[in-house]
Amino acid sequence: MTDFNTWARNIQQRTETALEQQLTAASLPPQRLHQAMRYAVLGGGKRVRALLAHAAGEFCAASTDKVDIAACAVELIHAYSLVHDDMPCMDDDDLRRGKPSCHKQFDEATALLVGDALQTLAFELLTAPDLLNDTRQQLAMTHLLAQASGSRGMAGGQAIDLESVGAALTQEQLEFMHIHKTGALIRAATLLGAGCATQQAPDKIAALDHYAKAIGLAFQVVDDILDAQADTATLGKTAGKDAEANKPTYVTILGLVRARELAKELHANAISRLSAYGEAATRLVQLADYITQRSY
Ligand code: GRG
């Protein structure tokens, strides 16, 4: 088995290639929109959601080519959320993935349309008639991504986030927000990777669901620690943004030491049901390590 970094680089590269192929050429009209979509998606991002889809896909012996498409769909939804999140009506951020955010590089109307079009492209990919032989399964996956992205998922979490500025949230309320805002898509990425397999073993899906829920929260706790600790150049986005915006975070609620402990607990919880599967779960365990130990 290759080492984790080699595996992750390979997935990141194949995701980049697949996204490159799925996005419309910038030369086709409307050129500005297509150019801006490619700008928002390509050449940046850790591709954590694609890595999760592939790790789960490998766990369930799914075809890598099919997982590529599911991974693209989730990365497109994620990219759309970042474009909209950076707009002045939301988090108002000028920097994303180390470059000007989409509305800064283009304009607000274009950024709005980029988000809209990336979201529909995600569903176009996931509903492609030749993606899976099992249309019922494909429908279930499409349904899952829609739910994870909508008002009972990511968009709902974002609404709570916007309402929470200046509010004194409890840890439970903060967790509720993040389960939706960040966790839902991370869970969808994992389950969609598994969904590409021809056989769905219920025990494996349950273990993956448990993993994804815990690792989604761990991802957010680490994000809050990094926002408080790392610099803008390392993060590729404005550091200290949450504190400046008077937003509750795991660090403001728990303090740094407890937040770090929580990340470790969530990591342990995430992988707790995987040991029974031995080597098949290696990438999931390594990915949990990466998510909790990342520096940006
Ligand atoms: C606008 C509907 C809508 C939703 C926005 C995800 C989100 C909701 C906003 C992003 C704001 C943010 C900083 C959330 C914290 C966690 C997070 C999703 C960070 C960014 O994800 P990474 O680190 O980004 O995976 P890369 O650039 O590596 O893909």
mmCIF file with all atom_site columns, N, CA and C in Angstrom, residues 174-244:
data_model
loop_
_atom_site.group_PDB
_atom_site.id
_atom_site.type_symbol
_atom_site.label_atom_id
_atom_site.label_alt_id
_atom_site.label_comp_id
_atom_site.label_asym_id
_atom_site.label_entity_id
_atom_site.label_seq_id
_atom_site.pdbx_PDB_ins_code
_atom_site.Cartn_x
_atom_site.Cartn_y
_atom_site.Cartn_z
_atom_site.occupancy
_atom_site.B_iso_or_equiv
_atom_site.pdbx_formal_charge
_atom_site.auth_seq_id
_atom_site.auth_comp_id
_atom_site.auth_asym_id
_atom_site.auth_atom_id
_atom_site.pdbx_PDB_model_num
ATOM 1   N N  . LEU A 1 174 ? -23.622 25.551 19.000 1.00 0.00 ? 174 LEU A N  1
ATOM 2   C CA . LEU A 1 174 ? -22.524 25.658 18.035 1.00 0.00 ? 174 LEU A CA 1
ATOM 3   C C  . LEU A 1 174 ? -22.412 24.356 17.239 1.00 0.00 ? 174 LEU A C  1
ATOM 4   N N  . GLU A 1 175 ? -22.532 23.251 17.959 1.00 0.00 ? 175 GLU A N  1
ATOM 5   C CA . GLU A 1 175 ? -22.445 21.941 17.310 1.00 0.00 ? 175 GLU A CA 1
ATOM 6   C C  . GLU A 1 175 ? -23.588 21.754 16.304 1.00 0.00 ? 175 GLU A C  1
ATOM 7   N N  . PHE A 1 176 ? -24.776 22.161 16.689 1.00 0.00 ? 176 PHE A N  1
ATOM 8   C CA . PHE A 1 176 ? -25.928 22.049 15.793 1.00 0.00 ? 176 PHE A CA 1
ATOM 9   C C  . PHE A 1 176 ? -25.653 22.815 14.488 1.00 0.00 ? 176 PHE A C  1
ATOM 10  N N  . MET A 1 177 ? -25.095 24.022 14.647 1.00 0.00 ? 177 MET A N  1
ATOM 11  C CA . MET A 1 177 ? -24.791 24.828 13.449 1.00 0.00 ? 177 MET A CA 1
ATOM 12  C C  . MET A 1 177 ? -23.772 24.117 12.548 1.00 0.00 ? 177 MET A C  1
ATOM 13  N N  . HIS A 1 178 ? -22.709 23.592 13.164 1.00 0.00 ? 178 HIS A N  1
ATOM 14  C CA . HIS A 1 178 ? -21.643 23.008 12.351 1.00 0.00 ? 178 HIS A CA 1
ATOM 15  C C  . HIS A 1 178 ? -22.014 21.654 11.762 1.00 0.00 ? 178 HIS A C  1
ATOM 16  N N  . ILE A 1 179 ? -22.872 20.916 12.468 1.00 0.00 ? 179 ILE A N  1
ATOM 17  C CA . ILE A 1 179 ? -23.338 19.631 11.903 1.00 0.00 ? 179 ILE A CA 1
ATOM 18  C C  . ILE A 1 179 ? -23.999 19.921 10.551 1.00 0.00 ? 179 ILE A C  1
ATOM 19  N N  . HIS A 1 180 ? -24.672 21.055 10.468 1.00 0.00 ? 180 HIS A N  1
ATOM 20  C CA . HIS A 1 180 ? -25.352 21.422 9.224  1.00 0.00 ? 180 HIS A CA 1
ATOM 21  C C  . HIS A 1 180 ? -24.404 22.132 8.250  1.00 0.00 ? 180 HIS A C  1
ATOM 22  N N  . LYS A 1 181 ? -23.746 23.167 8.708  1.00 0.00 ? 181 LYS A N  1
ATOM 23  C CA . LYS A 1 181 ? -22.963 24.017 7.795  1.00 0.00 ? 181 LYS A CA 1
ATOM 24  C C  . LYS A 1 181 ? -21.799 23.273 7.145  1.00 0.00 ? 181 LYS A C  1
ATOM 25  N N  . THR A 1 182 ? -21.030 22.549 7.927  1.00 0.00 ? 182 THR A N  1
ATOM 26  C CA . THR A 1 182 ? -19.850 21.849 7.399  1.00 0.00 ? 182 THR A CA 1
ATOM 27  C C  . THR A 1 182 ? -20.059 20.339 7.388  1.00 0.00 ? 182 THR A C  1
ATOM 28  N N  . GLY A 1 183 ? -20.684 19.828 8.443  1.00 0.00 ? 183 GLY A N  1
ATOM 29  C CA . GLY A 1 183 ? -20.774 18.380 8.626  1.00 0.00 ? 183 GLY A CA 1
ATOM 30  C C  . GLY A 1 183 ? -21.613 17.679 7.578  1.00 0.00 ? 183 GLY A C  1
ATOM 31  N N  . ALA A 1 184 ? -22.702 18.306 7.174  1.00 0.00 ? 184 ALA A N  1
ATOM 32  C CA . ALA A 1 184 ? -23.622 17.623 6.253  1.00 0.00 ? 184 ALA A CA 1
ATOM 33  C C  . ALA A 1 184 ? -22.936 17.268 4.928  1.00 0.00 ? 184 ALA A C  1
ATOM 34  N N  . LEU A 1 185 ? -22.130 18.178 4.413  1.00 0.00 ? 185 LEU A N  1
ATOM 35  C CA . LEU A 1 185 ? -21.481 17.914 3.120  1.00 0.00 ? 185 LEU A CA 1
ATOM 36  C C  . LEU A 1 185 ? -20.340 16.905 3.276  1.00 0.00 ? 185 LEU A C  1
ATOM 37  N N  . ILE A 1 186 ? -19.673 16.960 4.412  1.00 0.00 ? 186 ILE A N  1
ATOM 38  C CA . ILE A 1 186 ? -18.603 15.987 4.678  1.00 0.00 ? 186 ILE A CA 1
ATOM 39  C C  . ILE A 1 186 ? -19.208 14.580 4.788  1.00 0.00 ? 186 ILE A C  1
ATOM 40  N N  . ARG A 1 187 ? -20.355 14.502 5.442  1.00 0.00 ? 187 ARG A N  1
ATOM 41  C CA . ARG A 1 187 ? -21.058 13.205 5.537  1.00 0.00 ? 187 ARG A CA 1
ATOM 42  C C  . ARG A 1 187 ? -21.499 12.746 4.143  1.00 0.00 ? 187 ARG A C  1
ATOM 43  N N  . ALA A 1 188 ? -22.045 13.688 3.364  1.00 0.00 ? 188 ALA A N  1
ATOM 44  C CA . ALA A 1 188 ? -22.500 13.329 2.010  1.00 0.00 ? 188 ALA A CA 1
ATOM 45  C C  . ALA A 1 188 ? -21.333 12.838 1.162  1.00 0.00 ? 188 ALA A C  1
ATOM 46  N N  . ALA A 1 189 ? -20.182 13.507 1.264  1.00 0.00 ? 189 ALA A N  1
ATOM 47  C CA . ALA A 1 189 ? -19.002 13.097 0.479  1.00 0.00 ? 189 ALA A CA 1
ATOM 48  C C  . ALA A 1 189 ? -18.661 11.646 0.791  1.00 0.00 ? 189 ALA A C  1
ATOM 49  N N  . THR A 1 190 ? -18.659 11.313 2.067  1.00 0.00 ? 190 THR A N  1
ATOM 50  C CA . THR A 1 190 ? -18.282 9.966  2.504  1.00 0.00 ? 190 THR A CA 1
ATOM 51  C C  . THR A 1 190 ? -19.311 8.934  2.013  1.00 0.00 ? 190 THR A C  1
ATOM 52  N N  . LEU A 1 191 ? -20.583 9.239  2.230  1.00 0.00 ? 191 LEU A N  1
ATOM 53  C CA . LEU A 1 191 ? -21.616 8.263  1.853  1.00 0.00 ? 191 LEU A CA 1
ATOM 54  C C  . LEU A 1 191 ? -21.766 8.142  0.339  1.00 0.00 ? 191 LEU A C  1
ATOM 55  N N  . LEU A 1 192 ? -21.501 9.228  -0.383 1.00 0.00 ? 192 LEU A N  1
ATOM 56  C CA . LEU A 1 192 ? -21.594 9.133  -1.850 1.00 0.00 ? 192 LEU A CA 1
ATOM 57  C C  . LEU A 1 192 ? -20.455 8.285  -2.412 1.00 0.00 ? 192 LEU A C  1
ATOM 58  N N  . GLY A 1 193 ? -19.272 8.400  -1.801 1.00 0.00 ? 193 GLY A N  1
ATOM 59  C CA . GLY A 1 193 ? -18.154 7.550  -2.226 1.00 0.00 ? 193 GLY A CA 1
ATOM 60  C C  . GLY A 1 193 ? -18.534 6.087  -2.065 1.00 0.00 ? 193 GLY A C  1
ATOM 61  N N  . ALA A 1 194 ? -19.104 5.769  -0.899 1.00 0.00 ? 194 ALA A N  1
ATOM 62  C CA . ALA A 1 194 ? -19.533 4.392  -0.628 1.00 0.00 ? 194 ALA A CA 1
ATOM 63  C C  . ALA A 1 194 ? -20.681 3.993  -1.552 1.00 0.00 ? 194 ALA A C  1
ATOM 64  N N  . GLY A 1 195 ? -21.548 4.951  -1.843 1.00 0.00 ? 195 GLY A N  1
ATOM 65  C CA . GLY A 1 195 ? -22.724 4.686  -2.671 1.00 0.00 ? 195 GLY A CA 1
ATOM 66  C C  . GLY A 1 195 ? -22.383 4.251  -4.084 1.00 0.00 ? 195 GLY A C  1
ATOM 67  N N  . CYS A 1 196 ? -21.173 4.546  -4.527 1.00 0.00 ? 196 CYS A N  1
ATOM 68  C CA . CYS A 1 196 ? -20.757 4.152  -5.881 1.00 0.00 ? 196 CYS A CA 1
ATOM 69  C C  . CYS A 1 196 ? -20.451 2.659  -5.986 1.00 0.00 ? 196 CYS A C  1
ATOM 70  N N  . ALA A 1 197 ? -20.335 1.994  -4.830 1.00 0.00 ? 197 ALA A N  1
ATOM 71  C CA . ALA A 1 197 ? -20.032 0.552  -4.849 1.00 0.00 ? 197 ALA A CA 1
ATOM 72  C C  . ALA A 1 197 ? -21.273 -0.230 -5.301 1.00 0.00 ? 197 ALA A C  1
ATOM 73  N N  . THR A 1 198 ? -21.039 -1.408 -5.874 1.00 0.00 ? 198 THR A N  1
ATOM 74  C CA . THR A 1 198 ? -22.178 -2.205 -6.341 1.00 0.00 ? 198 THR A CA 1
ATOM 75  C C  . THR A 1 198 ? -22.918 -2.874 -5.176 1.00 0.00 ? 198 THR A C  1
ATOM 76  N N  . GLN A 1 199 ? -22.190 -3.148 -4.090 1.00 0.00 ? 199 GLN A N  1
ATOM 77  C CA . GLN A 1 199 ? -22.810 -3.771 -2.905 1.00 0.00 ? 199 GLN A CA 1
ATOM 78  C C  . GLN A 1 199 ? -22.759 -2.786 -1.740 1.00 0.00 ? 199 GLN A C  1
ATOM 79  N N  . GLN A 1 200 ? -23.887 -2.625 -1.059 1.00 0.00 ? 200 GLN A N  1
ATOM 80  C CA . GLN A 1 200 ? -23.927 -1.734 0.107  1.00 0.00 ? 200 GLN A CA 1
ATOM 81  C C  . GLN A 1 200 ? -24.088 -2.578 1.366  1.00 0.00 ? 200 GLN A C  1
ATOM 82  N N  . ALA A 1 201 ? -22.985 -2.878 2.051  1.00 0.00 ? 201 ALA A N  1
ATOM 83  C CA . ALA A 1 201 ? -23.071 -3.658 3.297  1.00 0.00 ? 201 ALA A CA 1
ATOM 84  C C  . ALA A 1 201 ? -23.540 -2.725 4.419  1.00 0.00 ? 201 ALA A C  1
ATOM 85  N N  . PRO A 1 202 ? -24.717 -3.004 5.032  1.00 0.00 ? 202 PRO A N  1
ATOM 86  C CA . PRO A 1 202 ? -25.272 -2.075 6.030  1.00 0.00 ? 202 PRO A CA 1
ATOM 87  C C  . PRO A 1 202 ? -24.317 -1.763 7.184  1.00 0.00 ? 202 PRO A C  1
ATOM 88  N N  . ASP A 1 203 ? -23.537 -2.771 7.637  1.00 0.00 ? 203 ASP A N  1
ATOM 89  C CA . ASP A 1 203 ? -22.625 -2.503 8.762  1.00 0.00 ? 203 ASP A CA 1
ATOM 90  C C  . ASP A 1 203 ? -21.530 -1.512 8.346  1.00 0.00 ? 203 ASP A C  1
ATOM 91  N N  . LYS A 1 204 ? -21.067 -1.620 7.112  1.00 0.00 ? 204 LYS A N  1
ATOM 92  C CA . LYS A 1 204 ? -20.017 -0.707 6.633  1.00 0.00 ? 204 LYS A CA 1
ATOM 93  C C  . LYS A 1 204 ? -20.567 0.707  6.488  1.00 0.00 ? 204 LYS A C  1
ATOM 94  N N  . ILE A 1 205 ? -21.784 0.814  5.974  1.00 0.00 ? 205 ILE A N  1
ATOM 95  C CA . ILE A 1 205 ? -22.391 2.136  5.794  1.00 0.00 ? 205 ILE A CA 1
ATOM 96  C C  . ILE A 1 205 ? -22.611 2.788  7.163  1.00 0.00 ? 205 ILE A C  1
ATOM 97  N N  . ALA A 1 206 ? -23.035 1.999  8.153  1.00 0.00 ? 206 ALA A N  1
ATOM 98  C CA . ALA A 1 206 ? -23.240 2.535  9.505  1.00 0.00 ? 206 ALA A CA 1
ATOM 99  C C  . ALA A 1 206 ? -21.914 3.011  10.102 1.00 0.00 ? 206 ALA A C  1
ATOM 100 N N  . ALA A 1 207 ? -20.858 2.228  9.891  1.00 0.00 ? 207 ALA A N  1
ATOM 101 C CA . ALA A 1 207 ? -19.536 2.624  10.409 1.00 0.00 ? 207 ALA A CA 1
ATOM 102 C C  . ALA A 1 207 ? -19.057 3.898  9.722  1.00 0.00 ? 207 ALA A C  1
ATOM 103 N N  . LEU A 1 208 ? -19.328 4.010  8.427  1.00 0.00 ? 208 LEU A N  1
ATOM 104 C CA . LEU A 1 208 ? -18.932 5.210  7.670  1.00 0.00 ? 208 LEU A CA 1
ATOM 105 C C  . LEU A 1 208 ? -19.723 6.428  8.132  1.00 0.00 ? 208 LEU A C  1
ATOM 106 N N  . ASP A 1 209 ? -20.999 6.226  8.379  1.00 0.00 ? 209 ASP A N  1
ATOM 107 C CA . ASP A 1 209 ? -21.846 7.328  8.831  1.00 0.00 ? 209 ASP A CA 1
ATOM 108 C C  . ASP A 1 209 ? -21.333 7.858  10.178 1.00 0.00 ? 209 ASP A C  1
ATOM 109 N N  . HIS A 1 210 ? -21.022 6.931  11.069 1.00 0.00 ? 210 HIS A N  1
ATOM 110 C CA . HIS A 1 210 ? -20.486 7.296  12.384 1.00 0.00 ? 210 HIS A CA 1
ATOM 111 C C  . HIS A 1 210 ? -19.170 8.071  12.211 1.00 0.00 ? 210 HIS A C  1
ATOM 112 N N  . TYR A 1 211 ? -18.313 7.543  11.354 1.00 0.00 ? 211 TYR A N  1
ATOM 113 C CA . TYR A 1 211 ? -17.004 8.179  11.065 1.00 0.00 ? 211 TYR A CA 1
ATOM 114 C C  . TYR A 1 211 ? -17.201 9.595  10.531 1.00 0.00 ? 211 TYR A C  1
ATOM 115 N N  . ALA A 1 212 ? -18.090 9.705  9.537  1.00 0.00 ? 212 ALA A N  1
ATOM 116 C CA . ALA A 1 212 ? -18.248 10.991 8.841  1.00 0.00 ? 212 ALA A CA 1
ATOM 117 C C  . ALA A 1 212 ? -18.807 12.062 9.775  1.00 0.00 ? 212 ALA A C  1
ATOM 118 N N  . LYS A 1 213 ? -19.740 11.685 10.623 1.00 0.00 ? 213 LYS A N  1
ATOM 119 C CA . LYS A 1 213 ? -20.327 12.668 11.544 1.00 0.00 ? 213 LYS A CA 1
ATOM 120 C C  . LYS A 1 213 ? -19.268 13.197 12.505 1.00 0.00 ? 213 LYS A C  1
ATOM 121 N N  . ALA A 1 214 ? -18.468 12.295 13.058 1.00 0.00 ? 214 ALA A N  1
ATOM 122 C CA . ALA A 1 214 ? -17.441 12.722 14.022 1.00 0.00 ? 214 ALA A CA 1
ATOM 123 C C  . ALA A 1 214 ? -16.325 13.491 13.327 1.00 0.00 ? 214 ALA A C  1
ATOM 124 N N  . ILE A 1 215 ? -15.930 13.042 12.143 1.00 0.00 ? 215 ILE A N  1
ATOM 125 C CA . ILE A 1 215 ? -14.798 13.707 11.487 1.00 0.00 ? 215 ILE A CA 1
ATOM 126 C C  . ILE A 1 215 ? -15.233 15.074 10.928 1.00 0.00 ? 215 ILE A C  1
ATOM 127 N N  . GLY A 1 216 ? -16.509 15.206 10.585 1.00 0.00 ? 216 GLY A N  1
ATOM 128 C CA . GLY A 1 216 ? -17.027 16.510 10.144 1.00 0.00 ? 216 GLY A CA 1
ATOM 129 C C  . GLY A 1 216 ? -16.929 17.537 11.254 1.00 0.00 ? 216 GLY A C  1
ATOM 130 N N  . LEU A 1 217 ? -17.261 17.125 12.451 1.00 0.00 ? 217 LEU A N  1
ATOM 131 C CA . LEU A 1 217 ? -17.162 18.053 13.593 1.00 0.00 ? 217 LEU A CA 1
ATOM 132 C C  . LEU A 1 217 ? -15.692 18.336 13.926 1.00 0.00 ? 217 LEU A C  1
ATOM 133 N N  . ALA A 1 218 ? -14.876 17.276 13.881 1.00 0.00 ? 218 ALA A N  1
ATOM 134 C CA . ALA A 1 218 ? -13.442 17.455 14.144 1.00 0.00 ? 218 ALA A CA 1
ATOM 135 C C  . ALA A 1 218 ? -12.857 18.464 13.164 1.00 0.00 ? 218 ALA A C  1
ATOM 136 N N  . PHE A 1 219 ? -13.270 18.357 11.893 1.00 0.00 ? 219 PHE A N  1
ATOM 137 C CA . PHE A 1 219 ? -12.802 19.279 10.855 1.00 0.00 ? 219 PHE A CA 1
ATOM 138 C C  . PHE A 1 219 ? -13.092 20.723 11.272 1.00 0.00 ? 219 PHE A C  1
ATOM 139 N N  . GLN A 1 220 ? -14.301 20.935 11.797 1.00 0.00 ? 220 GLN A N  1
ATOM 140 C CA . GLN A 1 220 ? -14.699 22.289 12.171 1.00 0.00 ? 220 GLN A CA 1
ATOM 141 C C  . GLN A 1 220 ? -13.964 22.784 13.410 1.00 0.00 ? 220 GLN A C  1
ATOM 142 N N  . VAL A 1 221 ? -13.763 21.898 14.385 1.00 0.00 ? 221 VAL A N  1
ATOM 143 C CA . VAL A 1 221 ? -13.023 22.295 15.593 1.00 0.00 ? 221 VAL A CA 1
ATOM 144 C C  . VAL A 1 221 ? -11.607 22.716 15.189 1.00 0.00 ? 221 VAL A C  1
ATOM 145 N N  . VAL A 1 222 ? -10.978 21.918 14.310 1.00 0.00 ? 222 VAL A N  1
ATOM 146 C CA . VAL A 1 222 ? -9.630  22.246 13.846 1.00 0.00 ? 222 VAL A CA 1
ATOM 147 C C  . VAL A 1 222 ? -9.656  23.559 13.057 1.00 0.00 ? 222 VAL A C  1
ATOM 148 N N  . ASP A 1 223 ? -10.705 23.756 12.259 1.00 0.00 ? 223 ASP A N  1
ATOM 149 C CA . ASP A 1 223 ? -10.838 25.001 11.493 1.00 0.00 ? 223 ASP A CA 1
ATOM 150 C C  . ASP A 1 223 ? -10.866 26.210 12.442 1.00 0.00 ? 223 ASP A C  1
ATOM 151 N N  . ASP A 1 224 ? -11.579 26.072 13.535 1.00 0.00 ? 224 ASP A N  1
ATOM 152 C CA . ASP A 1 224 ? -11.656 27.166 14.512 1.00 0.00 ? 224 ASP A CA 1
ATOM 153 C C  . ASP A 1 224 ? -10.307 27.395 15.190 1.00 0.00 ? 224 ASP A C  1
ATOM 154 N N  . ILE A 1 225 ? -9.592  26.299 15.491 1.00 0.00 ? 225 ILE A N  1
ATOM 155 C CA . ILE A 1 225 ? -8.266  26.433 16.119 1.00 0.00 ? 225 ILE A CA 1
ATOM 156 C C  . ILE A 1 225 ? -7.321  27.152 15.145 1.00 0.00 ? 225 ILE A C  1
ATOM 157 N N  . LEU A 1 226 ? -7.365  26.733 13.871 1.00 0.00 ? 226 LEU A N  1
ATOM 158 C CA . LEU A 1 226 ? -6.489  27.347 12.867 1.00 0.00 ? 226 LEU A CA 1
ATOM 159 C C  . LEU A 1 226 ? -6.854  28.812 12.651 1.00 0.00 ? 226 LEU A C  1
ATOM 160 N N  . ASP A 1 227 ? -8.147  29.101 12.637 1.00 0.00 ? 227 ASP A N  1
ATOM 161 C CA . ASP A 1 227 ? -8.577  30.486 12.431 1.00 0.00 ? 227 ASP A CA 1
ATOM 162 C C  . ASP A 1 227 ? -8.012  31.384 13.544 1.00 0.00 ? 227 ASP A C  1
ATOM 163 N N  . ALA A 1 228 ? -7.910  30.807 14.740 1.00 0.00 ? 228 ALA A N  1
ATOM 164 C CA . ALA A 1 228 ? -7.406  31.587 15.876 1.00 0.00 ? 228 ALA A CA 1
ATOM 165 C C  . ALA A 1 228 ? -5.880  31.633 15.905 1.00 0.00 ? 228 ALA A C  1
ATOM 166 N N  . GLN A 1 229 ? -5.235  30.640 15.280 1.00 0.00 ? 229 GLN A N  1
ATOM 167 C CA . GLN A 1 229 ? -3.790  30.480 15.485 1.00 0.00 ? 229 GLN A CA 1
ATOM 168 C C  . GLN A 1 229 ? -2.911  30.711 14.264 1.00 0.00 ? 229 GLN A C  1
ATOM 169 N N  . ALA A 1 230 ? -3.391  30.303 13.102 1.00 0.00 ? 230 ALA A N  1
ATOM 170 C CA . ALA A 1 230 ? -2.513  30.345 11.928 1.00 0.00 ? 230 ALA A CA 1
ATOM 171 C C  . ALA A 1 230 ? -2.580  31.720 11.269 1.00 0.00 ? 230 ALA A C  1
ATOM 172 N N  . ASP A 1 231 ? -1.609  31.993 10.377 1.00 0.00 ? 231 ASP A N  1
ATOM 173 C CA . ASP A 1 231 ? -1.638  33.300 9.711  1.00 0.00 ? 231 ASP A CA 1
ATOM 174 C C  . ASP A 1 231 ? -2.334  33.211 8.352  1.00 0.00 ? 231 ASP A C  1
ATOM 175 N N  . THR A 1 232 ? -2.674  34.375 7.818  1.00 0.00 ? 232 THR A N  1
ATOM 176 C CA . THR A 1 232 ? -3.440  34.458 6.569  1.00 0.00 ? 232 THR A CA 1
ATOM 177 C C  . THR A 1 232 ? -2.705  33.765 5.419  1.00 0.00 ? 232 THR A C  1
ATOM 178 N N  . ALA A 1 233 ? -1.374  33.935 5.357  1.00 0.00 ? 233 ALA A N  1
ATOM 179 C CA . ALA A 1 233 ? -0.612  33.351 4.247  1.00 0.00 ? 233 ALA A CA 1
ATOM 180 C C  . ALA A 1 233 ? -0.712  31.826 4.289  1.00 0.00 ? 233 ALA A C  1
ATOM 181 N N  . THR A 1 234 ? -0.644  31.242 5.466  1.00 0.00 ? 234 THR A N  1
ATOM 182 C CA . THR A 1 234 ? -0.721  29.780 5.581  1.00 0.00 ? 234 THR A CA 1
ATOM 183 C C  . THR A 1 234 ? -2.111  29.289 5.224  1.00 0.00 ? 234 THR A C  1
ATOM 184 N N  . LEU A 1 235 ? -3.130  30.006 5.687  1.00 0.00 ? 235 LEU A N  1
ATOM 185 C CA . LEU A 1 235 ? -4.511  29.544 5.486  1.00 0.00 ? 235 LEU A CA 1
ATOM 186 C C  . LEU A 1 235 ? -5.015  29.797 4.061  1.00 0.00 ? 235 LEU A C  1
ATOM 187 N N  . GLY A 1 236 ? -4.480  30.826 3.416  1.00 0.00 ? 236 GLY A N  1
ATOM 188 C CA . GLY A 1 236 ? -4.995  31.197 2.086  1.00 0.00 ? 236 GLY A CA 1
ATOM 189 C C  . GLY A 1 236 ? -6.347  31.874 2.167  1.00 0.00 ? 236 GLY A C  1
ATOM 190 N N  . LYS A 1 237 ? -6.776  32.194 3.376  1.00 0.00 ? 237 LYS A N  1
ATOM 191 C CA . LYS A 1 237 ? -8.001  32.970 3.610  1.00 0.00 ? 237 LYS A CA 1
ATOM 192 C C  . LYS A 1 237 ? -7.725  33.822 4.846  1.00 0.00 ? 237 LYS A C  1
ATOM 193 N N  . THR A 1 238 ? -8.540  34.849 5.062  1.00 0.00 ? 238 THR A N  1
ATOM 194 C CA . THR A 1 238 ? -8.249  35.786 6.135  1.00 0.00 ? 238 THR A CA 1
ATOM 195 C C  . THR A 1 238 ? -8.307  35.106 7.507  1.00 0.00 ? 238 THR A C  1
ATOM 196 N N  . ALA A 1 239 ? -7.183  35.121 8.232  1.00 0.00 ? 239 ALA A N  1
ATOM 197 C CA . ALA A 1 239 ? -7.133  34.502 9.564  1.00 0.00 ? 239 ALA A CA 1
ATOM 198 C C  . ALA A 1 239 ? -7.797  35.418 10.592 1.00 0.00 ? 239 ALA A C  1
ATOM 199 N N  . GLY A 1 240 ? -8.254  34.842 11.675 1.00 0.00 ? 240 GLY A N  1
ATOM 200 C CA . GLY A 1 240 ? -8.854  35.620 12.772 1.00 0.00 ? 240 GLY A CA 1
ATOM 201 C C  . GLY A 1 240 ? -10.186 36.231 12.417 1.00 0.00 ? 240 GLY A C  1
ATOM 202 N N  . LYS A 1 241 ? -10.770 35.757 11.310 1.00 0.00 ? 241 LYS A N  1
ATOM 203 C CA . LYS A 1 241 ? -11.999 36.352 10.792 1.00 0.00 ? 241 LYS A CA 1
ATOM 204 C C  . LYS A 1 241 ? -13.170 36.185 11.769 1.00 0.00 ? 241 LYS A C  1
ATOM 205 N N  . ASP A 1 242 ? -13.264 35.023 12.384 1.00 0.00 ? 242 ASP A N  1
ATOM 206 C CA . ASP A 1 242 ? -14.407 34.745 13.248 1.00 0.00 ? 242 ASP A CA 1
ATOM 207 C C  . ASP A 1 242 ? -14.415 35.643 14.475 1.00 0.00 ? 242 ASP A C  1
ATOM 208 N N  . ALA A 1 243 ? -13.237 35.763 15.102 1.00 0.00 ? 243 ALA A N  1
ATOM 209 C CA . ALA A 1 243 ? -13.149 36.601 16.306 1.00 0.00 ? 243 ALA A CA 1
ATOM 210 C C  . ALA A 1 243 ? -13.473 38.048 15.942 1.00 0.00 ? 243 ALA A C  1
ATOM 211 N N  . GLU A 1 244 ? -12.935 38.481 14.812 1.00 0.00 ? 244 GLU A N  1
ATOM 212 C CA . GLU A 1 244 ? -13.154 39.860 14.358 1.00 0.00 ? 244 GLU A CA 1
ATOM 213 C C  . GLU A 1 244 ? -14.645 40.120 14.107 1.00 0.00 ? 244 GLU A C  1
#
